[in-house]
Amino acid sequence: MFFSATHCCFIRKVIWWRAAASIAWSVLLLPPTTAVFVMLSNFSFLHPIQTITDCLALLTSASSVFSFILLGGVVIMVGFLTLEYYTVIPTIACSKIALLGQLLQPRQVVNSFAHCLMGMIVGWCCAVAVGHRYETLGYPGKSSDGHPRMCLNEYHLVFLLAGAFVGFSHSLLGVIHNINYVSFHTVQQYKYLHFKGSLPLVVKCSSIQAFYAVRNFLVVYFFLGYIPKTWICKTLNLHLDSSVHPLDSIAGVVDLSLLYHLWISATFLLFTWYITLLLFRIFVTEVYSFPVQLTFTEDSHQCLPKVLTDNQPMILKFLALQDLALLSKHSPSRRREVFSLSQPGGHPHNWNTVSKECLALLTDLTQRLATYHETVATNGRSKSLSSGSERKTSSETSVTSSSEDLMSPRLAFPMKTPASVFARSIAGGAHSPLTAPFTPDLDSPFASPALRRLTAPMDQCSPWYGSVQSPHIMRRAPKLWSTSTESQVSGSPPPSPALVPSPKQEAAKPSFLAQFLQNRKEQVKSFMAKRVLIMYLLNKLPEASSQALFADSQAHIWALEALSYLVQASFTEDQYGVVQTTLPSILSSMLYLQEAVDRHFKLPHASSKPLRSTNSMEHFTYKTLRFALRATLKTAIYRITTTFGNHLKAVQMSAEHRKRLQQFLEFKE
Amino acid sequence: MCSLALFPPPLPPGQTTLCESNNELLSGANNSEERQDSSPLSLHFPRESLKLHSRTESSSKAAFLDHSETLWMRSAAAWRDGGFTGLLNEVTTSHAEVPKWLSVTSGCILALLRWVSSFHGSLHPHVTLSSEDMISEFSQVLNWPDCVVRAFAWHPHTDKFAVALLDDSIKIYNPKSSISPTLKHRLQRNVAAVQWKPLCASMFAVACQNCLLVWNVDPCSLSTRPSSGCAQVLSHPGHSPVTSIAWSPSGSLLASASPLDTAMMVWDVAAESCVPLQRIGGGGVTFLSWSPDGSHILASTPSALFRVWETRMWTCERWPCIKGRCQSGCWSPDGSRLLFTVQGEMVIYALTFSGSPEVPEESPEQRTEPVFFIPYVEIFKSLALMLLPQQMMTEEITLSTTDLWKICSILLQRPKDLSFLKKYSLLCPFL
C-alpha cells in the first residue's frame, strides 16, 4: 500500500509536473498570440496607426479580458485532454474498419465532443475579437413591413459553427494521424531551443490545415447550413434578414473579408492547440535522469533498474530506457554504477536487472516477429508464391482463397480466413506442419477463431471474439491477429446464420464441420465480395501490419543501444567482469533478432517507405521505426564486434551464430 | 609551439608524394605512367572515358520547338520550375497578355526582390555564386570543377573505398573482389563529398547538389550496377547545394551543411527525418567535421566565423576568426583538440576542449594558439594532416605536403602495408 502510494507520488512528480508546466507555458503564451491575432484580423493598410490604437483599446476592454479567461480555460482543457489521451505506443489500425472502430470508441467520442465544444468557444472569442459585424448573434433590424425585430447575425453563427467544425475535424484527424502519439527525439535539445526550432513548423502547418478546414467547412455549410440556422432562429426567436445575402449561397460566401477572417480564426485556434501539444511533447519527453543506485532503500522505486522493470505507466519505462541508453553512451561515472557489485554479497544486481530487462524486450520482439512470419507463411501470399503449383490447386479447390487473390491482388498479406486454412489442408493436404489445422495450439494468438470455437465449445455463448483469448493473446491481439477484423465482420452480419453450428456434434466430426464451415464461409465471402463498400472497409492497409508490429520499437532501439554501448564500455571499464557472463546471451539474442528482422523485411510491403509530408504536426517516426530498428540492430552488433574483435571467438555460441558473427567481423553484412 | 624541424623537408618542385608505406611518405616524379605500371592495383580514370554532360538541362530547351501555351500553363510551369520569382518573371515578360497593372506590379516586386537579394549578397558575397561555383569554392577539393576525381572516401573499418568521378558516378573498389559497382542516380549531381557510415559495412552518404543520397550497397552482391532503389534521398527545402557531410562516429546520425542554409541539418537516416539546428549569423554552413569521440562538431561558415557544437544537448560556441573564414579543420582522436586553418593565413590553429566538465575551462584566448607556421602552404596548396592516435597527447603531428588529389586522379594505390591504416587515422586528408 505504502509502496504504491510512493510510486504514484513519483509518477506524479515526473509526469504530472511536466504536464502542468507545459500547460502553464501554453497559457502564458496565449496573450501574445492573441495580440498578434487581433492585429492581423483588424489590420488595414490605409490606417495602420488607427489599427494599432484600435487593437490596444480592444485588448484592454472588459470583453477581451473575459475572452482571455475563456481562451485560457480552453487551453488548459486541451492540455488536460492531451495528458489524458497521449500515448507512447501508437495504435495502428490495420484496416479501414478498425480505424472506424477507433473513431467510434466512447472515449474518442467524448474527446471529439469536447474539442467540438472548445472549438465553438474559441470561435465565439474570435468573433468578439474581430468585432464589427461578427460581434453579436442578433441585431435589431426591420421586417418588410417596417416593424422593428431582432434579426439573426449569420456571420456570428458561421464563426461559432466554423470553430466547432475545426475543433471536431482536429480531433478526427488526430485519431487518423495518431496525433496523440508522443515520440522521443534522437537529437536532444534544450526545451527553449527545441520550441524555437519547431515554431515555424507549427505556424506553417496550422495555417495550412486551417485553410483546408475552412474549405471543408464552407462546403458543409453550403449544403447543410440551413439546419442550424433555422434551429437557432426558432429557439431564440430571431428572424432572418432578407435584405442581406444568406451565407449558404454562392453570393454570400464569396466575401474575401469573411474568408480571411474565418481562415485567420481557424489558424489561431489550431495554433494555440498545437502549441499546447508541442509544449506537452517537449516537456514530457525531456530526459529524466534516474539514479542508478540509492543508499536508502525507501526510495528504491525511483531507481533505474526498478523503473525499467515496471510496465506501468509506459511513459516511465520509456523514459527509463532513454536514460539508460544515454548513460551508457555518455556517462562513465553512471556506467560504473551499473557495473558495480552490491555491497554485501557482491552480486551485480544492477547489471543483471538491466541486461535481463533489455534481453527480455529483444526476445519478445523476436518471438513476435517469428509468430507473425509463421502466420504469414501459413496463410498468406508468401507461402503460395513459394510454390506455384500448390497455389493453383488451392485456388481451384477453394473458392475462398482464389476470390481472395482476385479481390486483393496488391495486398501484402491477403486476409487470412480460418476457412482458407481449412480449405487448403482438406483439399491439398497439409503441406507443412504449420498448416495442420486439427492440432491447433490454442495458446497461440494465431489460432483461428474457428478452431478455437471448435475445440472449446463452452465459449459458444460468449461473443465471437475477445473473450476467447487468453490474457497473453489479449495483450497483442489488436496488433497481430490480423484475422480479427475479418472474423468479426463475417460473424456479425445477418446473412451468416449458419456460422453458428452446434458445437458438440461437430467436434466429433471435424472433417464434416470443416466442410460445412467452408461452404458457409464461401457463401458469406461471395456475398460480402459483392459489396464494394464492405471490401473497401475490410481491405488491409498496406504496411500497416508491419507498422503495428514495430509500434513500440523505440523501446527495443534503446535497449539495443544501451546493451551495445554498455558492452563496448565493459571492454575497458568493467572491473569485475560482470558483463562477460551475459555476453553470449546478448550476442545470441541480437543475432536471433537480426535473423527475424531480415526475414521480416523480405516480406512484401515491409520495406516500402511511407510517404512523408512535412506540413503536419503528426510524428512520422512510428511509421519508420522498423527501419530505425534494423539500422540500430546492425550498428549495435558491429559496435560489439569492432570493440571485441577476435576475442569474440572465445565466446560460447552455436556454430550458426559463429558463422554470422564472422560475417560481421569481416564487414560483409 | 612545435617546430617544423621535426618533419621531413618539403619536396623539391616536380616531386609529389605518392603514397605512404610503413609510416613513410614515398615521393616520386609527377609522372603517372611510371607508377601505374609498377603497382598492382592502380586505377586510372582517363578523362575521355567519362561521359560528361555536354549541356545542362536548361539548355536542352533550345532543342525543342517553341510551343505556345496559355498564360496559365506557362505561369504554372514557371511556378513549378522557378518558384515565386519565376512566376513574377513570367508575368513581367508576357506583358502582352496580362493586364498592364499586373505586369507593372510584378515587375516592381521583382525589382524589389532583386534589390533585397543584392543587399543580402553584399552582406554574404557567396550567395550570389551559382551552385556549382559555390561547391567548387567550399568543397574540400582543389580544382573541383575540373578534377576527374571529385570525392574520395575510405571505409572506416575495412579495406574499400568510394570514388566520385566527374561524370557524377560513384565507384566502389574493394581489393578483395574484382567487382567494382558503379552507382548512378538521377539526383546524384555535382558530388561534393562522400562519407561511409561508421559501424556499418554497406552504407555511405553522398552530398549532391540538391539533396543527400544514402547508398546502401550490399558488400556481398555481385551486381555491378546497383539500382537507384538502393539509395535513400534525403532532402529538405532550402538545403542545397550540400557541400559537406559528417556521420556521427556512432553511426546513428548524419549532419549535412549547405552554404545557402543557415541551419545545419542533423538527419536520422533510417527515419528520413531531420532536425534543423538554426543559428543566425555566418550566412550558411560550409564544412563539418565530427570529432572521433562523437562529442563535438566543427561547423564553419562562409564568413569569418565558425561554430563548435557539442552533441549532447546541441548547443554551440561561436568562434569569430579575424582574417577569413575557417577553411578546414580536424580533430584529435580523443576529441580534445581541434586543428583548423583560416583562409588567408598560413597558420594552423589549435583549440583545446576539456572533455569532462570537472576540468575548469580555459578562457578562449588561452585556448587558441597557433601551433604551426607553414610558409609553404601557398606553394603546395594541399596538405594532409594526420594525427597519430598513440601520440595524440604530445601534440606531435605529422605534416606532409601530399597532393593526394593528384594521386587519386592519376593512380590510386593501396598502401602495401595495411597496418598503416590501422595505425593512422586519416582524419582530415585535404586542407
PDB file of C-alpha atoms in Angstrom, chain A residues 186-190 193 330 565 609 612 624 627-628 631 634-635 638-639 642 663 666-669, chain B residues 155 157-158 197 199-201 219-220 232 250 253 266 268 270-272 275 277 279 312-315:
ATOM      1  CA  THR A 186      17.160  11.299 -31.234  1.00  0.00           C
ATOM      2  CA  VAL A 187      18.577  14.798 -31.073  1.00  0.00           C
ATOM      3  CA  GLN A 188      18.310  16.121 -27.538  1.00  0.00           C
ATOM      4  CA  GLN A 189      17.931  19.861 -27.300  1.00  0.00           C
ATOM      5  CA  TYR A 190      17.142  22.260 -24.543  1.00  0.00           C
ATOM      6  CA  LEU A 193      15.721  25.818 -28.397  1.00  0.00           C
ATOM      7  CA  HIS A 330      27.814   9.430 -22.355  1.00  0.00           C
ATOM      8  CA  TYR A 565      27.258   0.701 -25.529  1.00  0.00           C
ATOM      9  CA  LYS A 609       8.768   3.581 -47.262  1.00  0.00           C
ATOM     10  CA  ARG A 612       6.213  11.798 -45.736  1.00  0.00           C
ATOM     11  CA  THR A 624       9.686   4.251 -39.879  1.00  0.00           C
ATOM     12  CA  PHE A 627      13.903   0.832 -40.411  1.00  0.00           C
ATOM     13  CA  ALA A 628      15.398   2.551 -37.403  1.00  0.00           C
ATOM     14  CA  ALA A 631      19.780   0.074 -38.629  1.00  0.00           C
ATOM     15  CA  LYS A 634      23.175  -3.785 -37.210  1.00  0.00           C
ATOM     16  CA  THR A 635      25.117  -0.915 -35.705  1.00  0.00           C
ATOM     17  CA  TYR A 638      29.031  -4.004 -35.296  1.00  0.00           C
ATOM     18  CA  ARG A 639      29.779  -1.958 -32.221  1.00  0.00           C
ATOM     19  CA  THR A 642      34.609  -3.943 -33.655  1.00  0.00           C
ATOM     20  CA  GLN A 663      30.450 -12.115 -41.369  1.00  0.00           C
ATOM     21  CA  GLU A 666      34.685  -9.214 -41.865  1.00  0.00           C
ATOM     22  CA  PHE A 667      32.279  -6.374 -42.578  1.00  0.00           C
ATOM     23  CA  LYS A 668      30.223  -8.351 -45.011  1.00  0.00           C
ATOM     24  CA  GLU A 669      26.760  -7.765 -43.591  1.00  0.00           C
TER      25      GLU A 669
ATOM     26  CA  HIS B 155      35.708   2.871 -45.424  1.00  0.00           C
ATOM     27  CA  HIS B 157      36.788  -0.174 -40.829  1.00  0.00           C
ATOM     28  CA  THR B 158      37.600  -2.294 -43.805  1.00  0.00           C
ATOM     29  CA  LYS B 197      28.768   5.296 -42.344  1.00  0.00           C
ATOM     30  CA  LEU B 199      29.809   0.760 -37.821  1.00  0.00           C
ATOM     31  CA  CYS B 200      28.173  -0.385 -40.977  1.00  0.00           C
ATOM     32  CA  ALA B 201      29.502  -2.316 -43.905  1.00  0.00           C
ATOM     33  CA  PRO B 219      29.004  -5.904 -49.994  1.00  0.00           C
ATOM     34  CA  CYS B 220      28.171  -9.464 -50.994  1.00  0.00           C
ATOM     35  CA  GLN B 232      17.670   6.909 -49.924  1.00  0.00           C
ATOM     36  CA  SER B 250      28.463   6.007 -33.507  1.00  0.00           C
ATOM     37  CA  LEU B 253      23.204  10.475 -37.062  1.00  0.00           C
ATOM     38  CA  VAL B 266      21.014  16.522 -38.351  1.00  0.00           C
ATOM     39  CA  ASP B 268      18.049  10.396 -38.556  1.00  0.00           C
ATOM     40  CA  ALA B 270      16.584   5.428 -41.023  1.00  0.00           C
ATOM     41  CA  ALA B 271      13.558   7.574 -40.299  1.00  0.00           C
ATOM     42  CA  GLU B 272      14.486  10.069 -43.030  1.00  0.00           C
ATOM     43  CA  VAL B 275      16.285  18.379 -37.175  1.00  0.00           C
ATOM     44  CA  LEU B 277      19.798  23.430 -35.996  1.00  0.00           C
ATOM     45  CA  ARG B 279      21.772  29.789 -35.844  1.00  0.00           C
ATOM     46  CA  ARG B 312      24.672  16.023 -26.130  1.00  0.00           C
ATOM     47  CA  MET B 313      22.326  18.969 -25.925  1.00  0.00           C
ATOM     48  CA  TRP B 314      23.258  20.530 -29.255  1.00  0.00           C
ATOM     49  CA  THR B 315      24.417  23.917 -28.100  1.00  0.00           C
TER      50      THR B 315
END
